[in-house]
Amino acid sequence: MRMLHTPVLVREVIDLLGVREGDIVLDATVGEGGHSEEILRRIGESGFLIGVDLDESVLEKAQKRLERISSRFFLINCNYREVEDFLSADKRRFNRILLDLGVSSVQLDTAERGFSFLLDAELDMRMGRRLQITAKDIINSLSEEELSELFFTYGQERYARRIANMIVSERKKNPILTTSQLADICRRAYPKGYHRINSATRVFQALRIAVNDELRSLSDFVSRVPELLLSGGRIAIISYHSLEDRIVKWAFRQAEDLLEVTKKPVYPSLEEIERNRRARSAKLRVAERI
Ligand code: SAH
């Protein structure tokens, strides 16, 4: 198991955000603090960083890592869409905001979190323990139609119907409790010889989005970005699939008080992708508050 998550597009984020001494920064998906570590170095003793994450276990690691750099930060365990509730009214505006979406490699590689179809575990996929509904609940309670719709809209899975159909007939015999049971069903539901991507990738993506209400959190948050940014402040968002990127792109285009700094998304270099597999689907967009 990899012990540390390798942050994606760090130099590009720092440069395009224009992080400077004295900045007040919100890292809304602080994770283990990979980006925040570099940001803390840049903002110095006159700056301040608020780090947010839904996952209490990664925050412990971030706390230790960031303490070694500076004391000019504070971590909050919440969904980033609720961050304002945790900040006093005069502390809700930032010069720089970063969102690095999705799960971290450590979450993915920790079998018992149930995010990975490569590691056998209970079907969980909750990013934080306070969330109530797990992937197991969804798989065993939604109707065939609902499952098919979920895999199609959140997973863009073309065999959504076949997989949903097989899940429903399997669960009549035995409840579907583990990642490997579900991965096996996906494999069997796929037409023979269809090996373009792992047959479980998209179903797992769809479930993760549903369990953590990921797309609605993102839409809610991006619609409030203009209020959270000080004039001249910037936001950078790294997304990992087209459903996320579409939300970011339209939010930046539609907001009258945001200017796109990146007209087209910025991608990691080939060298970075070779070094870090998680970078391969990353897209960075940056906007500035007028
Ligand atoms: N930039 C970080 C890695 C972030 S990985 C680093 O370099 O270390 C994405 C993180 O976002 C994960 O830790 C995940 O728990 C968190 N996350 C995902 N959705 C969230 C949400 N809605 N609110 C808060 N945190 C969220």
PDB file of C-alpha atoms and ligand atoms in Angstrom:
ATOM      1  CA  MET A   1       0.000   0.000   0.000  1.00  0.00           C
ATOM      2  CA  ARG A   2       1.250   3.468  -0.865  1.00  0.00           C
ATOM      3  CA  MET A   3       1.459   5.500   2.316  1.00  0.00           C
ATOM      4  CA  LEU A   4       1.234   8.970   0.862  1.00  0.00           C
ATOM      5  CA  HIS A   5      -0.872  10.505  -1.845  1.00  0.00           C
ATOM      6  CA  THR A   6       1.157  12.223  -4.574  1.00  0.00           C
ATOM      7  CA  PRO A   7      -0.409  15.620  -5.281  1.00  0.00           C
ATOM      8  CA  VAL A   8      -1.367  16.370  -8.892  1.00  0.00           C
ATOM      9  CA  LEU A   9      -0.378  19.437 -10.954  1.00  0.00           C
ATOM     10  CA  VAL A  10       1.258  21.160  -7.969  1.00  0.00           C
ATOM     11  CA  ARG A  11       3.454  23.605  -9.901  1.00  0.00           C
ATOM     12  CA  GLU A  12       0.616  24.479 -12.290  1.00  0.00           C
ATOM     13  CA  VAL A  13      -1.811  25.072  -9.397  1.00  0.00           C
ATOM     14  CA  ILE A  14       0.620  27.303  -7.506  1.00  0.00           C
ATOM     15  CA  ASP A  15       1.548  29.309 -10.619  1.00  0.00           C
ATOM     16  CA  LEU A  16      -1.958  29.747 -12.006  1.00  0.00           C
ATOM     17  CA  LEU A  17      -3.471  30.527  -8.624  1.00  0.00           C
ATOM     18  CA  GLY A  18      -0.656  33.048  -8.206  1.00  0.00           C
ATOM     19  CA  VAL A  19      -0.124  32.123  -4.550  1.00  0.00           C
ATOM     20  CA  ARG A  20       1.741  34.957  -2.753  1.00  0.00           C
ATOM     21  CA  GLU A  21       2.977  35.937   0.643  1.00  0.00           C
ATOM     22  CA  GLY A  22       0.119  37.040   2.892  1.00  0.00           C
ATOM     23  CA  ASP A  23      -2.648  35.228   0.985  1.00  0.00           C
ATOM     24  CA  ILE A  24      -5.701  33.859   2.787  1.00  0.00           C
ATOM     25  CA  VAL A  25      -6.296  30.429   1.210  1.00  0.00           C
ATOM     26  CA  LEU A  26      -9.066  27.828   1.294  1.00  0.00           C
ATOM     27  CA  ASP A  27      -7.947  24.307   0.369  1.00  0.00           C
ATOM     28  CA  ALA A  28     -11.424  22.791   0.247  1.00  0.00           C
ATOM     29  CA  THR A  29     -10.191  19.195  -0.301  1.00  0.00           C
ATOM     30  CA  VAL A  30      -7.022  19.277   1.772  1.00  0.00           C
ATOM     31  CA  GLY A  31      -6.596  15.463   1.868  1.00  0.00           C
ATOM     32  CA  GLU A  32      -3.179  14.721   3.278  1.00  0.00           C
ATOM     33  CA  GLY A  33      -2.071  18.247   2.590  1.00  0.00           C
ATOM     34  CA  GLY A  34       0.060  17.699  -0.511  1.00  0.00           C
ATOM     35  CA  HIS A  35      -0.934  20.978  -2.143  1.00  0.00           C
ATOM     36  CA  SER A  36      -1.373  22.769   1.164  1.00  0.00           C
ATOM     37  CA  GLU A  37       2.189  22.038   2.186  1.00  0.00           C
ATOM     38  CA  GLU A  38       3.467  23.951  -0.822  1.00  0.00           C
ATOM     39  CA  ILE A  39       0.876  26.712  -0.365  1.00  0.00           C
ATOM     40  CA  LEU A  40       1.851  27.195   3.311  1.00  0.00           C
ATOM     41  CA  ARG A  41       5.469  27.681   2.288  1.00  0.00           C
ATOM     42  CA  ARG A  42       4.466  30.419  -0.154  1.00  0.00           C
ATOM     43  CA  ILE A  43       2.050  32.397   2.009  1.00  0.00           C
ATOM     44  CA  GLY A  44       4.522  32.736   4.875  1.00  0.00           C
ATOM     45  CA  GLU A  45       3.807  34.022   8.366  1.00  0.00           C
ATOM     46  CA  SER A  46       1.435  36.753   7.199  1.00  0.00           C
ATOM     47  CA  GLY A  47      -0.812  34.334   5.289  1.00  0.00           C
ATOM     48  CA  PHE A  48      -3.378  31.833   6.550  1.00  0.00           C
ATOM     49  CA  LEU A  49      -4.788  28.560   5.209  1.00  0.00           C
ATOM     50  CA  ILE A  50      -8.090  26.854   5.979  1.00  0.00           C
ATOM     51  CA  GLY A  51      -8.047  23.163   5.007  1.00  0.00           C
ATOM     52  CA  VAL A  52     -11.284  21.205   4.674  1.00  0.00           C
ATOM     53  CA  ASP A  53     -11.956  17.498   4.244  1.00  0.00           C
ATOM     54  CA  LEU A  54     -14.926  15.208   4.698  1.00  0.00           C
ATOM     55  CA  ASP A  55     -12.638  12.378   5.790  1.00  0.00           C
ATOM     56  CA  GLU A  56     -11.539  12.661   9.422  1.00  0.00           C
ATOM     57  CA  SER A  57      -8.752  10.105   8.983  1.00  0.00           C
ATOM     58  CA  VAL A  58      -6.844  12.044   6.299  1.00  0.00           C
ATOM     59  CA  LEU A  59      -7.042  15.217   8.382  1.00  0.00           C
ATOM     60  CA  GLU A  60      -4.882  13.660  11.106  1.00  0.00           C
ATOM     61  CA  LYS A  61      -2.164  13.080   8.542  1.00  0.00           C
ATOM     62  CA  ALA A  62      -2.542  16.573   7.118  1.00  0.00           C
ATOM     63  CA  GLN A  63      -2.298  18.111  10.591  1.00  0.00           C
ATOM     64  CA  LYS A  64       1.049  16.414  11.305  1.00  0.00           C
ATOM     65  CA  ARG A  65       2.440  17.177   7.883  1.00  0.00           C
ATOM     66  CA  LEU A  66       1.475  20.862   7.876  1.00  0.00           C
ATOM     67  CA  GLU A  67       2.583  21.529  11.465  1.00  0.00           C
ATOM     68  CA  ARG A  68       6.122  20.882  10.282  1.00  0.00           C
ATOM     69  CA  ILE A  69       5.857  23.808   7.866  1.00  0.00           C
ATOM     70  CA  SER A  70       4.000  26.475   9.847  1.00  0.00           C
ATOM     71  CA  SER A  71       1.285  27.133  12.384  1.00  0.00           C
ATOM     72  CA  ARG A  72      -0.628  29.444  10.053  1.00  0.00           C
ATOM     73  CA  PHE A  73      -3.432  26.991   9.248  1.00  0.00           C
ATOM     74  CA  PHE A  74      -6.620  25.470  10.603  1.00  0.00           C
ATOM     75  CA  LEU A  75      -8.332  22.236   9.528  1.00  0.00           C
ATOM     76  CA  ILE A  76     -12.083  21.626   9.419  1.00  0.00           C
ATOM     77  CA  ASN A  77     -13.817  18.238   9.084  1.00  0.00           C
ATOM     78  CA  CYS A  78     -16.877  18.925   6.917  1.00  0.00           C
ATOM     79  CA  ASN A  79     -18.242  18.790   3.406  1.00  0.00           C
ATOM     80  CA  TYR A  80     -16.743  21.746   1.535  1.00  0.00           C
ATOM     81  CA  ARG A  81     -20.216  22.867   0.582  1.00  0.00           C
ATOM     82  CA  GLU A  82     -20.885  23.640   4.258  1.00  0.00           C
ATOM     83  CA  VAL A  83     -17.613  25.392   5.006  1.00  0.00           C
ATOM     84  CA  GLU A  84     -19.198  28.822   5.533  1.00  0.00           C
ATOM     85  CA  ASP A  85     -21.168  27.426   8.487  1.00  0.00           C
ATOM     86  CA  PHE A  86     -17.860  26.831  10.271  1.00  0.00           C
ATOM     87  CA  LEU A  87     -16.405  30.296   9.642  1.00  0.00           C
ATOM     88  CA  SER A  88     -17.353  33.577  11.276  1.00  0.00           C
ATOM     89  CA  ALA A  89     -18.907  36.121   8.910  1.00  0.00           C
ATOM     90  CA  ASP A  90     -15.702  38.192   8.593  1.00  0.00           C
ATOM     91  CA  LYS A  91     -13.593  35.097   7.721  1.00  0.00           C
ATOM     92  CA  ARG A  92     -15.507  33.861   4.703  1.00  0.00           C
ATOM     93  CA  ARG A  93     -13.501  35.495   1.916  1.00  0.00           C
ATOM     94  CA  PHE A  94     -10.315  34.220   0.357  1.00  0.00           C
ATOM     95  CA  ASN A  95      -7.589  35.258  -2.084  1.00  0.00           C
ATOM     96  CA  ARG A  96      -7.100  31.701  -3.336  1.00  0.00           C
ATOM     97  CA  ILE A  97      -9.320  28.609  -3.338  1.00  0.00           C
ATOM     98  CA  LEU A  98      -8.333  25.091  -4.401  1.00  0.00           C
ATOM     99  CA  LEU A  99     -10.558  22.091  -5.072  1.00  0.00           C
ATOM    100  CA  ASP A 100      -8.827  18.816  -5.964  1.00  0.00           C
ATOM    101  CA  LEU A 101     -11.792  16.505  -6.475  1.00  0.00           C
ATOM    102  CA  GLY A 102     -12.330  12.787  -6.011  1.00  0.00           C
ATOM    103  CA  VAL A 103     -10.650  10.349  -3.680  1.00  0.00           C
ATOM    104  CA  SER A 104      -7.000  10.283  -2.652  1.00  0.00           C
ATOM    105  CA  SER A 105      -4.744   7.351  -3.473  1.00  0.00           C
ATOM    106  CA  VAL A 106      -4.614   6.482   0.209  1.00  0.00           C
ATOM    107  CA  GLN A 107      -8.409   6.242   0.395  1.00  0.00           C
ATOM    108  CA  LEU A 108      -8.394   4.155  -2.778  1.00  0.00           C
ATOM    109  CA  ASP A 109      -5.617   1.862  -1.570  1.00  0.00           C
ATOM    110  CA  THR A 110      -7.112   1.275   1.881  1.00  0.00           C
ATOM    111  CA  ALA A 111      -9.095  -1.901   1.207  1.00  0.00           C
ATOM    112  CA  GLU A 112     -11.697  -1.533   3.957  1.00  0.00           C
ATOM    113  CA  ARG A 113     -12.923   1.808   2.599  1.00  0.00           C
ATOM    114  CA  GLY A 114     -14.427  -0.187  -0.266  1.00  0.00           C
ATOM    115  CA  PHE A 115     -13.516   2.265  -3.049  1.00  0.00           C
ATOM    116  CA  SER A 116     -11.471  -0.134  -5.141  1.00  0.00           C
ATOM    117  CA  PHE A 117     -12.722  -3.013  -7.250  1.00  0.00           C
ATOM    118  CA  LEU A 118      -9.198  -4.440  -7.111  1.00  0.00           C
ATOM    119  CA  LEU A 119      -9.234  -4.953  -3.340  1.00  0.00           C
ATOM    120  CA  ASP A 120     -11.797  -7.187  -1.685  1.00  0.00           C
ATOM    121  CA  ALA A 121     -13.757  -5.441   1.067  1.00  0.00           C
ATOM    122  CA  GLU A 122     -17.231  -4.512   2.184  1.00  0.00           C
ATOM    123  CA  LEU A 123     -18.981  -2.175  -0.263  1.00  0.00           C
ATOM    124  CA  ASP A 124     -18.732   1.075   1.686  1.00  0.00           C
ATOM    125  CA  MET A 125     -17.306   4.072  -0.281  1.00  0.00           C
ATOM    126  CA  ARG A 126     -18.190   6.727   2.296  1.00  0.00           C
ATOM    127  CA  MET A 127     -15.647   9.528   2.362  1.00  0.00           C
ATOM    128  CA  GLY A 128     -16.536  10.340   5.968  1.00  0.00           C
ATOM    129  CA  ARG A 129     -17.911   8.209   8.755  1.00  0.00           C
ATOM    130  CA  ARG A 130     -20.732  10.663   9.367  1.00  0.00           C
ATOM    131  CA  LEU A 131     -22.332   9.774   6.043  1.00  0.00           C
ATOM    132  CA  GLN A 132     -25.205   7.354   6.547  1.00  0.00           C
ATOM    133  CA  ILE A 133     -25.699   5.492   3.291  1.00  0.00           C
ATOM    134  CA  THR A 134     -23.098   3.080   1.938  1.00  0.00           C
ATOM    135  CA  ALA A 135     -22.628   1.601  -1.525  1.00  0.00           C
ATOM    136  CA  LYS A 136     -23.952  -1.682  -0.125  1.00  0.00           C
ATOM    137  CA  ASP A 137     -27.246  -0.004   0.838  1.00  0.00           C
ATOM    138  CA  ILE A 138     -27.633   1.426  -2.649  1.00  0.00           C
ATOM    139  CA  ILE A 139     -26.827  -1.801  -4.479  1.00  0.00           C
ATOM    140  CA  ASN A 140     -29.270  -3.811  -2.376  1.00  0.00           C
ATOM    141  CA  SER A 141     -32.178  -1.352  -2.200  1.00  0.00           C
ATOM    142  CA  LEU A 142     -32.571   0.533  -5.494  1.00  0.00           C
ATOM    143  CA  SER A 143     -34.876  -0.893  -8.152  1.00  0.00           C
ATOM    144  CA  GLU A 144     -33.436  -2.259 -11.385  1.00  0.00           C
ATOM    145  CA  GLU A 145     -34.539   0.910 -13.200  1.00  0.00           C
ATOM    146  CA  GLU A 146     -32.940   3.153 -10.593  1.00  0.00           C
ATOM    147  CA  LEU A 147     -29.666   1.229 -10.650  1.00  0.00           C
ATOM    148  CA  SER A 148     -29.554   1.349 -14.416  1.00  0.00           C
ATOM    149  CA  GLU A 149     -30.206   5.107 -14.388  1.00  0.00           C
ATOM    150  CA  LEU A 150     -27.505   5.605 -11.742  1.00  0.00           C
ATOM    151  CA  PHE A 151     -24.850   3.672 -13.701  1.00  0.00           C
ATOM    152  CA  PHE A 152     -25.813   5.452 -16.901  1.00  0.00           C
ATOM    153  CA  THR A 153     -25.875   9.036 -15.615  1.00  0.00           C
ATOM    154  CA  TYR A 154     -23.061   8.969 -13.040  1.00  0.00           C
ATOM    155  CA  GLY A 155     -20.934   6.267 -14.663  1.00  0.00           C
ATOM    156  CA  GLN A 156     -21.679   6.870 -18.356  1.00  0.00           C
ATOM    157  CA  GLU A 157     -21.801   3.077 -18.457  1.00  0.00           C
ATOM    158  CA  ARG A 158     -23.183   1.758 -21.742  1.00  0.00           C
ATOM    159  CA  TYR A 159     -24.059  -1.647 -20.309  1.00  0.00           C
ATOM    160  CA  ALA A 160     -25.944  -0.084 -17.373  1.00  0.00           C
ATOM    161  CA  ARG A 161     -29.122  -2.070 -18.051  1.00  0.00           C
ATOM    162  CA  ARG A 162     -27.410  -5.425 -18.305  1.00  0.00           C
ATOM    163  CA  ILE A 163     -25.453  -4.824 -15.114  1.00  0.00           C
ATOM    164  CA  ALA A 164     -28.527  -3.597 -13.201  1.00  0.00           C
ATOM    165  CA  ASN A 165     -30.463  -6.629 -14.397  1.00  0.00           C
ATOM    166  CA  MET A 166     -27.786  -9.022 -13.221  1.00  0.00           C
ATOM    167  CA  ILE A 167     -27.448  -7.278  -9.849  1.00  0.00           C
ATOM    168  CA  VAL A 168     -31.154  -7.642  -9.193  1.00  0.00           C
ATOM    169  CA  SER A 169     -31.210 -11.336 -10.092  1.00  0.00           C
ATOM    170  CA  GLU A 170     -28.068 -12.040  -8.052  1.00  0.00           C
ATOM    171  CA  ARG A 171     -29.272 -10.231  -4.951  1.00  0.00           C
ATOM    172  CA  LYS A 172     -32.457 -12.325  -4.907  1.00  0.00           C
ATOM    173  CA  LYS A 173     -30.156 -15.282  -4.186  1.00  0.00           C
ATOM    174  CA  ASN A 174     -27.640 -13.529  -1.922  1.00  0.00           C
ATOM    175  CA  PRO A 175     -27.178  -9.930  -0.784  1.00  0.00           C
ATOM    176  CA  ILE A 176     -24.273  -8.201  -2.559  1.00  0.00           C
ATOM    177  CA  LEU A 177     -21.934  -7.216   0.217  1.00  0.00           C
ATOM    178  CA  THR A 178     -18.425  -6.932  -1.182  1.00  0.00           C
ATOM    179  CA  THR A 179     -16.434  -5.127  -3.855  1.00  0.00           C
ATOM    180  CA  SER A 180     -15.398  -8.411  -5.450  1.00  0.00           C
ATOM    181  CA  GLN A 181     -18.974  -9.702  -5.666  1.00  0.00           C
ATOM    182  CA  LEU A 182     -19.958  -6.522  -7.495  1.00  0.00           C
ATOM    183  CA  ALA A 183     -16.862  -6.492  -9.727  1.00  0.00           C
ATOM    184  CA  ASP A 184     -17.583 -10.099 -10.644  1.00  0.00           C
ATOM    185  CA  ILE A 185     -21.176  -9.261 -11.614  1.00  0.00           C
ATOM    186  CA  CYS A 186     -19.960  -6.383 -13.817  1.00  0.00           C
ATOM    187  CA  ARG A 187     -17.484  -8.694 -15.509  1.00  0.00           C
ATOM    188  CA  ARG A 188     -20.166 -11.278 -16.231  1.00  0.00           C
ATOM    189  CA  ALA A 189     -22.667  -8.688 -17.452  1.00  0.00           C
ATOM    190  CA  TYR A 190     -20.213  -7.302 -19.993  1.00  0.00           C
ATOM    191  CA  PRO A 191     -20.256  -8.842 -23.471  1.00  0.00           C
ATOM    192  CA  LYS A 192     -17.518 -11.429 -23.907  1.00  0.00           C
ATOM    193  CA  GLY A 193     -14.164 -10.174 -25.105  1.00  0.00           C
ATOM    194  CA  TYR A 194     -14.932  -6.574 -24.151  1.00  0.00           C
ATOM    195  CA  HIS A 195     -11.726  -5.531 -22.425  1.00  0.00           C
ATOM    196  CA  ARG A 196     -11.331  -1.841 -23.240  1.00  0.00           C
ATOM    197  CA  ILE A 197     -11.503  -0.765 -19.614  1.00  0.00           C
ATOM    198  CA  ASN A 198     -12.141  -2.769 -16.513  1.00  0.00           C
ATOM    199  CA  SER A 199     -15.837  -3.568 -16.569  1.00  0.00           C
ATOM    200  CA  ALA A 200     -16.295  -2.352 -12.982  1.00  0.00           C
ATOM    201  CA  THR A 201     -14.650   1.088 -13.326  1.00  0.00           C
ATOM    202  CA  ARG A 202     -17.752   3.043 -14.267  1.00  0.00           C
ATOM    203  CA  VAL A 203     -20.133   1.304 -11.890  1.00  0.00           C
ATOM    204  CA  PHE A 204     -17.759   1.994  -9.007  1.00  0.00           C
ATOM    205  CA  GLN A 205     -17.445   5.638 -10.090  1.00  0.00           C
ATOM    206  CA  ALA A 206     -21.244   5.981 -10.196  1.00  0.00           C
ATOM    207  CA  LEU A 207     -21.676   4.489  -6.736  1.00  0.00           C
ATOM    208  CA  ARG A 208     -18.984   6.682  -5.233  1.00  0.00           C
ATOM    209  CA  ILE A 209     -20.615   9.791  -6.690  1.00  0.00           C
ATOM    210  CA  ALA A 210     -24.000   8.747  -5.285  1.00  0.00           C
ATOM    211  CA  VAL A 211     -22.773   7.735  -1.810  1.00  0.00           C
ATOM    212  CA  ASN A 212     -20.947  11.035  -1.345  1.00  0.00           C
ATOM    213  CA  ASP A 213     -23.362  13.225  -3.303  1.00  0.00           C
ATOM    214  CA  GLU A 214     -20.296  14.463  -5.148  1.00  0.00           C
ATOM    215  CA  LEU A 215     -21.802  16.310  -8.092  1.00  0.00           C
ATOM    216  CA  ARG A 216     -24.341  18.227  -6.041  1.00  0.00           C
ATOM    217  CA  SER A 217     -21.656  19.250  -3.545  1.00  0.00           C
ATOM    218  CA  LEU A 218     -19.598  20.556  -6.434  1.00  0.00           C
ATOM    219  CA  SER A 219     -22.485  22.437  -8.110  1.00  0.00           C
ATOM    220  CA  ASP A 220     -23.560  24.009  -4.812  1.00  0.00           C
ATOM    221  CA  PHE A 221     -20.042  25.120  -4.049  1.00  0.00           C
ATOM    222  CA  VAL A 222     -19.095  26.523  -7.452  1.00  0.00           C
ATOM    223  CA  SER A 223     -22.258  28.602  -7.576  1.00  0.00           C
ATOM    224  CA  ARG A 224     -21.089  30.394  -4.394  1.00  0.00           C
ATOM    225  CA  VAL A 225     -17.467  30.894  -5.440  1.00  0.00           C
ATOM    226  CA  PRO A 226     -17.922  34.578  -6.372  1.00  0.00           C
ATOM    227  CA  GLU A 227     -19.069  35.311  -2.792  1.00  0.00           C
ATOM    228  CA  LEU A 228     -16.128  33.401  -1.323  1.00  0.00           C
ATOM    229  CA  LEU A 229     -13.437  35.134  -3.362  1.00  0.00           C
ATOM    230  CA  LEU A 230     -12.042  38.588  -2.707  1.00  0.00           C
ATOM    231  CA  SER A 231     -11.765  40.832  -5.734  1.00  0.00           C
ATOM    232  CA  GLY A 232      -8.732  39.714  -7.800  1.00  0.00           C
ATOM    233  CA  GLY A 233      -8.795  36.357  -5.989  1.00  0.00           C
ATOM    234  CA  ARG A 234      -8.542  33.082  -7.875  1.00  0.00           C
ATOM    235  CA  ILE A 235      -9.990  29.581  -7.746  1.00  0.00           C
ATOM    236  CA  ALA A 236      -8.358  26.433  -9.180  1.00  0.00           C
ATOM    237  CA  ILE A 237     -10.316  23.206  -9.649  1.00  0.00           C
ATOM    238  CA  ILE A 238      -8.794  19.864 -10.609  1.00  0.00           C
ATOM    239  CA  SER A 239     -11.424  17.431 -11.906  1.00  0.00           C
ATOM    240  CA  TYR A 240     -11.040  13.774 -12.861  1.00  0.00           C
ATOM    241  CA  HIS A 241     -13.980  12.943 -15.132  1.00  0.00           C
ATOM    242  CA  SER A 242     -16.161  14.731 -17.625  1.00  0.00           C
ATOM    243  CA  LEU A 243     -19.206  15.074 -15.347  1.00  0.00           C
ATOM    244  CA  GLU A 244     -17.151  17.134 -12.905  1.00  0.00           C
ATOM    245  CA  ASP A 245     -15.388  19.112 -15.585  1.00  0.00           C
ATOM    246  CA  ARG A 246     -18.683  20.068 -17.234  1.00  0.00           C
ATOM    247  CA  ILE A 247     -19.991  21.542 -13.966  1.00  0.00           C
ATOM    248  CA  VAL A 248     -16.800  23.543 -13.446  1.00  0.00           C
ATOM    249  CA  LYS A 249     -16.632  24.794 -17.022  1.00  0.00           C
ATOM    250  CA  TRP A 250     -20.215  26.075 -17.042  1.00  0.00           C
ATOM    251  CA  ALA A 251     -20.015  27.603 -13.599  1.00  0.00           C
ATOM    252  CA  PHE A 252     -16.944  29.607 -14.636  1.00  0.00           C
ATOM    253  CA  ARG A 253     -18.534  30.690 -17.940  1.00  0.00           C
ATOM    254  CA  GLN A 254     -21.879  31.653 -16.473  1.00  0.00           C
ATOM    255  CA  ALA A 255     -20.730  33.671 -13.466  1.00  0.00           C
ATOM    256  CA  GLU A 256     -20.656  37.343 -14.471  1.00  0.00           C
ATOM    257  CA  ASP A 257     -18.030  38.206 -11.896  1.00  0.00           C
ATOM    258  CA  LEU A 258     -15.577  35.413 -12.828  1.00  0.00           C
ATOM    259  CA  LEU A 259     -13.033  35.549 -15.638  1.00  0.00           C
ATOM    260  CA  GLU A 260     -11.537  32.337 -16.958  1.00  0.00           C
ATOM    261  CA  VAL A 261      -7.770  32.343 -16.525  1.00  0.00           C
ATOM    262  CA  THR A 262      -7.488  29.027 -18.389  1.00  0.00           C
ATOM    263  CA  LYS A 263      -9.550  29.171 -21.597  1.00  0.00           C
ATOM    264  CA  LYS A 264      -8.794  25.495 -22.085  1.00  0.00           C
ATOM    265  CA  PRO A 265      -8.100  23.032 -19.296  1.00  0.00           C
ATOM    266  CA  VAL A 266      -4.499  22.432 -18.271  1.00  0.00           C
ATOM    267  CA  TYR A 267      -3.358  18.789 -18.342  1.00  0.00           C
ATOM    268  CA  PRO A 268      -0.452  17.142 -16.509  1.00  0.00           C
ATOM    269  CA  SER A 269       2.728  16.551 -18.493  1.00  0.00           C
ATOM    270  CA  LEU A 270       3.470  13.063 -19.804  1.00  0.00           C
ATOM    271  CA  GLU A 271       6.291  12.902 -17.330  1.00  0.00           C
ATOM    272  CA  GLU A 272       3.885  13.553 -14.428  1.00  0.00           C
ATOM    273  CA  ILE A 273       1.430  10.931 -15.722  1.00  0.00           C
ATOM    274  CA  GLU A 274       4.229   8.359 -15.897  1.00  0.00           C
ATOM    275  CA  ARG A 275       5.201   9.175 -12.347  1.00  0.00           C
ATOM    276  CA  ASN A 276       1.667   9.273 -10.925  1.00  0.00           C
ATOM    277  CA  ARG A 277      -1.217   7.262 -12.345  1.00  0.00           C
ATOM    278  CA  ARG A 278      -3.846   9.387 -10.615  1.00  0.00           C
ATOM    279  CA  ALA A 279      -2.756  12.333 -12.772  1.00  0.00           C
ATOM    280  CA  ARG A 280      -3.786  10.673 -16.021  1.00  0.00           C
ATOM    281  CA  SER A 281      -7.353  11.957 -16.048  1.00  0.00           C
ATOM    282  CA  ALA A 282      -6.742  15.302 -14.310  1.00  0.00           C
ATOM    283  CA  LYS A 283      -7.913  18.615 -15.797  1.00  0.00           C
ATOM    284  CA  LEU A 284      -7.220  21.960 -14.178  1.00  0.00           C
ATOM    285  CA  ARG A 285      -9.338  25.089 -14.664  1.00  0.00           C
ATOM    286  CA  VAL A 286      -8.689  28.434 -13.021  1.00  0.00           C
ATOM    287  CA  ALA A 287     -10.883  31.558 -12.770  1.00  0.00           C
ATOM    288  CA  GLU A 288     -10.426  35.027 -11.298  1.00  0.00           C
ATOM    289  CA  ARG A 289     -12.947  37.149  -9.384  1.00  0.00           C
ATOM    290  CA  ILE A 290     -13.284  40.537 -11.031  1.00  0.00           C
TER     291      ILE A 290
HETATM  292  N1  SAH B   1      -4.960  17.793  -2.681  1.00  0.00           N
HETATM  293  C1  SAH B   1      -4.845  16.699  -1.749  1.00  0.00           C
HETATM  294  C2  SAH B   1      -5.554  15.446  -2.229  1.00  0.00           C
HETATM  295  C3  SAH B   1      -7.020  15.583  -2.315  1.00  0.00           C
HETATM  296  S1  SAH B   1      -7.812  14.081  -2.716  1.00  0.00           S
HETATM  297  C4  SAH B   1      -3.379  16.364  -1.537  1.00  0.00           C
HETATM  298  O1  SAH B   1      -2.566  16.786  -2.333  1.00  0.00           O
HETATM  299  O2  SAH B   1      -3.043  15.690  -0.576  1.00  0.00           O
HETATM  300  C5  SAH B   1      -9.455  14.585  -2.521  1.00  0.00           C
HETATM  301  C6  SAH B   1      -9.908  14.779  -1.093  1.00  0.00           C
HETATM  302  O3  SAH B   1     -11.146  15.436  -1.139  1.00  0.00           O
HETATM  303  C7  SAH B   1     -10.115  13.482  -0.328  1.00  0.00           C
HETATM  304  O4  SAH B   1      -9.371  13.510   0.855  1.00  0.00           O
HETATM  305  C8  SAH B   1     -11.629  13.476  -0.034  1.00  0.00           C
HETATM  306  O5  SAH B   1     -11.938  12.968   1.241  1.00  0.00           O
HETATM  307  C9  SAH B   1     -11.970  14.951  -0.114  1.00  0.00           C
HETATM  308  N2  SAH B   1     -13.336  15.266  -0.494  1.00  0.00           N
HETATM  309  C10 SAH B   1     -14.031  14.787  -1.545  1.00  0.00           C
HETATM  310  N3  SAH B   1     -15.261  15.343  -1.595  1.00  0.00           N
HETATM  311  C11 SAH B   1     -15.343  16.199  -0.546  1.00  0.00           C
HETATM  312  C12 SAH B   1     -16.351  17.083  -0.065  1.00  0.00           C
HETATM  313  N4  SAH B   1     -17.539  17.188  -0.659  1.00  0.00           N
HETATM  314  N5  SAH B   1     -16.076  17.854   1.004  1.00  0.00           N
HETATM  315  C13 SAH B   1     -14.863  17.766   1.632  1.00  0.00           C
HETATM  316  N6  SAH B   1     -13.879  16.944   1.220  1.00  0.00           N
HETATM  317  C14 SAH B   1     -14.109  16.167   0.152  1.00  0.00           C
END
